[in-house]
XYZ file of C-alpha atoms in Angstrom:
490
model
C -31.350 0.867 50.897
C -29.108 -2.222 50.985
C -25.549 -1.521 52.056
C -22.888 -2.007 49.409
C -21.008 -5.297 49.650
C -17.208 -5.013 49.502
C -15.733 -6.398 46.305
C -13.859 -9.699 46.669
C -10.092 -9.533 46.389
C -8.437 -10.153 43.049
C -7.062 -13.543 44.112
C -10.468 -14.982 45.017
C -11.959 -13.478 41.874
C -9.350 -15.239 39.771
C -10.022 -18.572 41.449
C -13.765 -18.302 40.760
C -13.660 -17.175 37.125
C -11.095 -19.840 36.244
C -13.522 -22.585 37.277
C -15.178 -24.407 34.393
C -18.930 -23.827 34.322
C -19.621 -27.405 35.428
C -17.269 -27.020 38.395
C -18.721 -23.595 39.191
C -22.259 -24.964 39.263
C -21.171 -27.764 41.600
C -19.349 -25.311 43.883
C -22.399 -23.063 44.087
C -24.739 -25.943 44.854
C -22.347 -27.362 47.454
C -22.261 -23.841 48.937
C -18.470 -23.768 48.764
C -18.869 -20.381 47.104
C -21.840 -18.030 47.346
C -23.793 -16.597 44.434
C -22.858 -13.153 45.704
C -19.163 -14.033 45.590
C -19.561 -15.412 42.070
C -21.307 -12.246 40.935
C -18.572 -10.101 42.481
C -15.836 -12.122 40.808
C -17.363 -11.832 37.358
C -18.127 -8.129 37.765
C -14.469 -7.673 38.747
C -13.416 -9.508 35.558
C -15.769 -7.367 33.486
C -14.267 -4.224 35.014
C -10.813 -5.558 34.219
C -11.295 -6.414 30.540
C -14.464 -4.880 29.159
C -13.057 -1.334 28.785
C -10.552 -2.828 26.328
C -12.777 -5.218 24.352
C -16.329 -3.787 24.692
C -18.024 -7.184 24.777
C -20.720 -6.506 27.388
C -22.975 -3.471 26.942
C -26.032 -1.985 28.663
C -24.910 -2.987 32.183
C -27.565 -3.526 34.836
C -27.628 -1.829 38.232
C -25.129 -3.584 40.480
C -26.962 -3.125 43.747
C -30.023 -4.755 42.190
C -27.825 -7.599 40.933
C -26.324 -8.128 44.387
C -29.826 -8.297 45.845
C -30.717 -10.976 43.285
C -27.543 -12.894 44.143
C -28.416 -12.812 47.844
C -31.869 -14.134 46.956
C -30.269 -17.027 45.085
C -28.128 -17.771 48.135
C -31.188 -17.728 50.381
C -32.902 -20.210 48.062
C -29.971 -22.616 48.310
C -30.012 -22.232 52.083
C -33.624 -23.460 51.959
C -32.599 -26.409 49.789
C -34.057 -24.865 46.621
C -32.197 -24.726 43.288
C -33.404 -23.225 40.047
C -31.124 -25.454 37.994
C -27.580 -25.693 36.608
C -27.320 -21.916 36.045
C -28.303 -21.019 39.600
C -26.318 -17.865 40.407
C -24.542 -17.701 37.013
C -23.880 -14.184 35.673
C -25.135 -14.061 32.081
C -25.572 -11.357 29.437
C -28.174 -12.187 26.764
C -27.188 -11.236 23.234
C -28.572 -7.851 22.198
C -30.676 -9.147 19.312
C -33.740 -10.752 20.890
C -35.805 -9.193 23.708
C -34.904 -9.590 27.377
C -37.467 -8.340 29.887
C -36.514 -5.128 31.681
C -33.378 -4.712 29.567
C -32.490 -2.493 26.629
C -32.757 -4.346 23.299
C -31.210 -2.222 20.544
C -30.332 -4.891 17.937
C -27.316 -2.654 17.425
C -29.477 -0.051 15.679
C -29.994 3.612 16.591
C -33.641 3.023 15.693
C -34.004 1.038 18.920
C -31.470 2.731 21.189
C -32.978 2.961 24.655
C -35.815 0.526 23.867
C -36.619 -1.544 26.980
C -38.219 -4.942 26.357
C -41.271 -6.085 28.296
C -40.842 -9.821 27.707
C -38.092 -12.409 27.293
C -37.334 -14.372 24.171
C -38.042 -17.990 25.108
C -34.374 -18.964 25.328
C -33.737 -16.059 27.738
C -36.845 -16.945 29.701
C -35.413 -20.432 30.218
C -32.007 -19.137 31.278
C -33.559 -16.692 33.739
C -35.839 -19.383 35.167
C -32.767 -21.614 35.429
C -31.182 -19.213 37.898
C -29.089 -16.903 35.711
C -28.466 -13.281 36.734
C -28.551 -10.971 33.715
C -25.731 -8.458 34.211
C -25.991 -6.731 30.801
C -26.181 -7.561 27.099
C -23.494 -8.922 24.774
C -22.749 -6.727 21.795
C -23.845 -7.598 18.242
C -23.686 -5.934 14.823
C -26.740 -4.041 13.623
C -29.625 -6.519 13.143
C -27.028 -9.269 13.477
C -25.920 -8.670 9.877
C -22.270 -9.378 9.127
C -19.495 -11.347 10.757
C -17.897 -8.362 12.537
C -19.387 -6.957 15.751
C -19.660 -3.186 15.461
C -22.634 -0.834 15.499
C -23.415 2.886 15.926
C -24.991 2.357 19.347
C -22.197 0.661 21.294
C -19.221 0.634 18.944
C -16.815 -2.196 18.131
C -16.174 -5.378 20.083
C -12.533 -6.413 19.951
C -10.880 -9.797 19.749
C -10.026 -11.684 22.943
C -6.560 -12.660 21.674
C -5.649 -9.374 19.988
C -7.826 -6.280 20.630
C -6.657 -4.713 17.371
C -8.612 -7.463 15.552
C -12.255 -8.327 14.931
C -14.168 -10.465 17.419
C -16.270 -11.937 14.613
C -20.032 -11.824 14.720
C -22.764 -11.582 15.206
C -22.262 -13.225 18.631
C -18.945 -11.411 18.952
C -19.617 -10.013 22.404
C -20.548 -13.461 23.669
C -17.439 -15.134 22.252
C -15.088 -12.545 23.744
C -16.850 -12.587 27.117
C -16.412 -16.366 27.378
C -12.778 -16.315 26.232
C -11.831 -13.632 28.772
C -13.768 -15.234 31.648
C -16.212 -12.310 31.868
C -19.011 -14.897 31.672
C -18.821 -18.614 32.511
C -20.868 -19.498 29.398
C -22.898 -17.384 26.982
C -25.850 -17.629 24.628
C -25.554 -16.828 20.958
C -27.526 -17.200 17.770
C -26.525 -18.362 14.309
C -27.981 -17.754 10.879
C -24.826 -17.371 8.804
C -22.108 -18.359 11.239
C -23.039 -15.928 14.012
C -21.992 -18.501 16.618
C -19.319 -20.175 14.555
C -17.276 -17.183 13.335
C -16.761 -15.603 16.792
C -16.010 -19.030 18.264
C -13.273 -19.495 15.659
C -11.957 -15.939 16.098
C -11.783 -16.174 19.924
C -10.700 -19.814 20.397
C -13.875 -21.046 22.119
C -16.651 -23.509 21.282
C -19.989 -22.553 19.736
C -22.826 -24.848 18.680
C -25.171 -24.068 15.840
C -28.018 -26.293 17.008
C -30.445 -28.184 14.795
C -33.516 -26.126 14.038
C -36.088 -26.746 16.763
C -33.550 -27.964 19.332
C -33.634 -24.637 21.223
C -36.764 -22.464 21.288
C -35.685 -19.367 19.440
C -38.414 -16.799 19.993
C -39.860 -14.359 20.478
C -43.129 -16.247 20.376
C -44.448 -14.222 17.436
C -41.651 -15.607 15.243
C -43.148 -16.642 11.902
C -43.235 -20.321 10.983
C -41.165 -19.675 7.850
C -38.027 -18.877 9.853
C -35.825 -21.951 9.603
C -32.328 -20.490 9.398
C -31.545 -18.598 12.585
C -31.112 -20.732 15.708
C -30.076 -20.079 19.300
C -27.313 -22.026 20.974
C -24.511 -22.017 23.554
C -20.910 -20.790 23.626
C -18.373 -22.099 26.143
C -14.710 -22.845 26.836
C -15.193 -26.624 26.594
C -17.805 -29.203 25.656
C -19.142 -30.108 29.121
C -19.780 -26.411 29.763
C -21.440 -26.104 26.361
C -23.696 -29.040 27.186
C -24.511 -27.553 30.585
C -25.958 -24.385 29.035
C -27.684 -26.328 26.264
C -29.406 -28.519 28.850
C -31.189 -25.379 30.065
C -31.851 -23.906 26.629
C -33.120 -26.976 24.753
C -36.559 -28.571 24.588
C -40.083 -28.255 23.276
C -42.164 -25.124 23.861
C -45.832 -25.201 22.851
C -45.701 -21.516 21.864
C -43.163 -22.418 19.161
C -44.562 -25.508 17.421
C -41.457 -26.216 15.332
C -39.451 -26.974 18.479
C -38.944 -30.646 19.161
C -39.239 -33.231 21.895
C -36.723 -35.651 20.376
C -34.103 -35.377 23.115
C -35.123 -36.772 26.527
C -34.638 -34.589 29.615
C -30.998 -34.473 30.619
C -29.763 -35.623 27.207
C -27.438 -32.628 27.063
C -26.133 -32.987 30.600
C -22.321 -32.832 30.552
C -21.668 -36.577 30.246
C -19.929 -36.572 26.886
C -17.298 -39.305 27.161
C -17.704 -41.662 24.219
C -15.463 -44.137 22.481
C -15.052 -42.625 19.013
C -12.664 -45.298 17.731
C -13.499 -46.024 14.094
C -15.636 -42.901 13.676
C -15.393 -41.722 10.075
C -14.546 -38.037 9.576
C -15.051 -36.555 6.110
C -12.691 -33.619 5.479
C -14.266 -31.102 3.084
C -11.330 -28.680 3.143
C -11.970 -25.681 0.909
C -14.637 -27.578 -1.044
C -12.299 -28.449 -3.869
C -10.973 -24.894 -4.233
C -14.441 -23.341 -4.186
C -13.808 -21.448 -0.935
C -11.132 -18.750 -1.012
C -9.092 -18.834 2.195
C -6.495 -16.586 3.764
C -3.027 -18.165 3.550
C -2.401 -20.288 6.625
C -6.010 -21.030 7.555
C -6.242 -24.336 5.709
C -2.871 -25.417 7.089
C -3.952 -24.795 10.688
C -7.182 -26.719 10.117
C -5.441 -29.570 8.292
C -2.909 -29.877 11.115
C -5.778 -30.088 13.617
C -7.212 -33.171 11.892
C -4.568 -35.305 13.597
C -6.411 -34.848 16.886
C -9.364 -36.762 15.464
C -6.937 -39.532 14.551
C -5.386 -39.459 18.032
C -8.895 -39.985 19.420
C -9.292 -43.047 17.185
C -11.214 -41.565 14.254
C -10.488 -42.184 10.591
C -10.155 -39.045 8.457
C -10.654 -39.094 4.695
C -11.164 -36.335 2.108
C -14.664 -36.126 0.636
C -16.511 -33.765 -1.673
C -20.245 -33.359 -2.321
C -21.485 -33.868 -5.869
C -23.201 -30.490 -6.145
C -23.161 -27.161 -7.974
C -21.895 -24.954 -5.137
C -22.519 -21.731 -7.073
C -26.206 -22.586 -7.217
C -26.143 -23.258 -3.467
C -24.726 -19.797 -2.788
C -27.282 -18.111 -5.033
C -30.145 -19.972 -3.375
C -28.770 -19.017 0.040
C -28.515 -15.277 -0.607
C -32.012 -15.274 -2.124
C -33.544 -16.987 0.898
C -31.539 -14.835 3.303
C -32.534 -11.569 1.595
C -36.149 -12.707 1.496
C -36.090 -13.336 5.253
C -34.285 -10.076 6.115
C -36.650 -8.063 3.920
C -39.698 -9.676 5.483
C -38.516 -8.788 8.974
C -37.403 -5.233 8.223
C -39.321 -3.923 5.198
C -41.437 -1.593 7.353
C -38.279 0.193 8.541
C -37.048 0.539 4.969
C -40.327 1.996 3.726
C -40.152 4.811 6.281
C -37.713 7.378 4.765
C -36.795 8.777 8.193
C -35.833 5.292 9.399
C -34.250 4.108 6.165
C -31.419 6.643 6.449
C -30.469 5.089 9.799
C -30.086 1.564 8.370
C -26.603 0.237 7.656
C -25.846 -0.226 3.919
C -25.786 -4.017 4.255
C -29.317 -3.986 5.671
C -30.556 -1.787 2.823
C -28.894 -4.112 0.297
C -30.536 -7.189 1.821
C -33.989 -5.566 2.024
C -33.911 -4.229 -1.522
C -32.808 -7.627 -2.862
C -35.506 -9.381 -0.880
C -38.276 -7.055 -2.003
C -37.280 -7.580 -5.646
C -37.547 -11.377 -5.511
C -40.653 -13.083 -6.893
C -42.332 -16.229 -5.614
C -40.971 -18.482 -8.351
C -37.385 -17.564 -7.498
C -37.934 -18.223 -3.792
C -39.480 -21.578 -4.600
C -36.549 -22.444 -6.869
C -34.146 -21.580 -4.041
C -36.020 -23.896 -1.700
C -35.701 -26.695 -4.258
C -31.939 -26.148 -4.337
C -31.901 -26.268 -0.554
C -33.762 -29.575 -0.599
C -31.342 -31.045 -3.126
C -28.391 -29.872 -1.040
C -29.714 -31.623 2.043
C -30.076 -34.851 0.059
C -26.506 -34.489 -1.266
C -25.152 -34.253 2.276
C -27.385 -37.108 3.406
C -25.707 -39.228 0.749
C -22.287 -38.220 2.117
C -23.389 -39.301 5.595
C -23.797 -42.817 4.229
C -19.999 -42.818 3.750
C -18.864 -40.846 6.817
C -20.230 -40.068 10.272
C -19.279 -36.371 10.450
C -18.124 -33.686 8.047
C -15.399 -31.150 8.864
C -14.355 -27.902 7.176
C -12.968 -24.529 8.324
C -15.248 -22.450 10.551
C -13.866 -19.240 9.050
C -12.011 -18.569 5.816
C -9.835 -15.870 7.374
C -7.982 -15.153 10.585
C -9.377 -12.265 12.673
C -8.950 -9.125 10.583
C -8.312 -5.519 11.597
C -11.119 -4.199 13.806
C -11.299 -0.997 11.749
C -12.277 -2.888 8.573
C -15.961 -3.362 7.799
C -15.339 -6.814 6.298
C -12.647 -8.603 4.260
C -12.934 -7.368 0.678
C -10.268 -9.718 -0.716
C -9.621 -13.277 0.500
C -6.928 -15.504 -0.959
C -6.500 -13.095 -3.871
C -10.199 -13.176 -4.788
C -12.468 -10.145 -4.526
C -15.568 -10.611 -2.391
C -18.712 -9.635 -4.302
C -20.936 -9.277 -1.225
C -20.401 -8.202 2.385
C -20.726 -11.821 3.517
C -19.092 -13.875 0.753
C -15.998 -14.229 2.969
C -18.195 -16.308 5.323
C -19.387 -18.770 2.681
C -17.915 -21.703 4.597
C -20.785 -21.576 7.122
C -23.522 -21.862 4.493
C -23.414 -25.666 3.952
C -24.620 -26.500 7.475
C -27.181 -23.686 7.583
C -28.751 -24.593 4.253
C -28.966 -28.267 5.198
C -30.403 -27.525 8.653
C -27.674 -29.585 10.319
C -25.969 -29.157 13.711
C -22.477 -27.675 13.463
C -19.963 -27.304 16.256
C -17.317 -24.608 15.856
C -14.155 -25.813 17.589
C -10.696 -24.254 17.961
C -8.124 -25.525 15.466
C -5.061 -23.645 16.711
C -3.354 -20.359 15.953
C -1.626 -19.071 12.860
C 1.860 -17.564 12.487
C 0.684 -14.232 13.981
C -0.866 -15.903 17.008
C -4.409 -15.416 15.724
C -6.981 -18.188 16.229
C -8.552 -20.358 13.549
C -11.392 -22.837 13.927
C -13.093 -25.728 12.221
C -16.679 -26.952 12.031
C -17.847 -30.449 12.921
C -21.129 -31.058 11.086
C -23.375 -33.963 12.002
C -26.439 -35.604 10.445
C -29.915 -34.232 11.079
C -30.699 -33.696 14.790
C -27.399 -35.256 15.905
C -26.602 -32.400 18.275
C -25.512 -34.663 21.144
C -23.324 -36.803 18.872
C -21.597 -33.708 17.459
C -20.743 -32.596 20.991
C -19.464 -36.071 21.904
C -17.026 -36.256 18.996
C -16.080 -32.618 19.647
C -15.292 -33.520 23.247
C -13.032 -36.373 22.129
C -11.293 -33.974 19.724
C -10.770 -31.456 22.520
C -9.386 -34.059 24.916
C -6.894 -35.100 22.233
C -5.910 -31.574 21.245
C -6.142 -29.774 24.574
C -7.717 -26.711 22.999
C -9.875 -25.821 25.994
C -6.711 -25.337 28.040
C -5.384 -22.623 25.702
C -5.818 -19.155 27.215
C -5.889 -15.704 25.704
C -2.550 -13.907 26.213
C -4.552 -11.044 27.720
C -5.342 -13.241 30.726
C -1.681 -13.455 31.671
């Protein structure tokens, strides 16, 4: 049996976890810090904060992790590197399978289920040198913008643990904000990367469909809404993780080869002078917002102007009620298709959360003509945004309609004085990018009067993932958002 390695002291731990991911990768490869020291520092940070926020669940055996870290160090000693993530502690989101790890999807139906294979995005991260220390927490089946489930409980906000972390990549967002992970993977169907990024003052990229192999490999061709992507404290770190995640995989034929190798390497400096930013605001009053959210986002627009961009208000010529109806039809259809077998088993149905039952029952009741009509609306919506992109280069609107709400609430039932008619209506602001299949970067916008974070989305044209990150980087350099720390960090 391998002898236990003494934990590093708190001072050295703090130095390591405060390094940006790009700097950490360089330090590891220059052998200024060992993979074993990096692992120890992040495990120390997890021990420090995770009991309060519950972001990382299903922890792996630490002696086995230390052995893997020593193996990574031995590889570097031989002049071998697995890639930018060599020696990086990571915790794949508990929605898709990760080999040798419990994959519950937040459901008691799968509690204790150990996966035999990796989802493709996790396979790439593991091959790129990452050490999987546990899973990041997610709501049941990833449904809802608040991370809680009956298996692991509630994940709490990185700025105020009495508040929601957002979801469904809530565990990932909190882990990045509190330096429990250098970067983290997430996924996004209806803001699952964007809401927790906004709630925890970090960056999250909803990638273009096909940019990152989603997986698992049996994923049906129909699936065009949920994507995998990175979360990070700044844009170079975000690009570092994306450089490992992105690219074509023959097992998933809808992935793409459009970006050349290294296109997402962290070289994001770009002159954005004259770039046209279209401010969508609350979509002409269509989106209810909590008081203060729009003001924080509007104030943040000046950082685009500081960077040299031109900001102007724009609105799409479209029936936004029809867009919402088409969205919930297509979403329910997809959720029902993936989970109908669980619903049809009475013993399993009683263990499903009410939101899952609602989605499945809606989906099963839809006929083919209604699904086709929804797809026509989706097509028209894409063309409406394409027309806007003839006037502006990027579109911006809030990433969340509310500030982080009380962790004990299931979801906001009233926003801006309006009652929410579904469990996800309060997240309607994320639908425009999803329905158009466009890349959307969630970026910090600042904090409200109670010190709670708000965020905005930067939406680019089709497949403009790199360009979205470049303008986001210029925005961050102007606003200094990546330097803002959670008060919990001291």
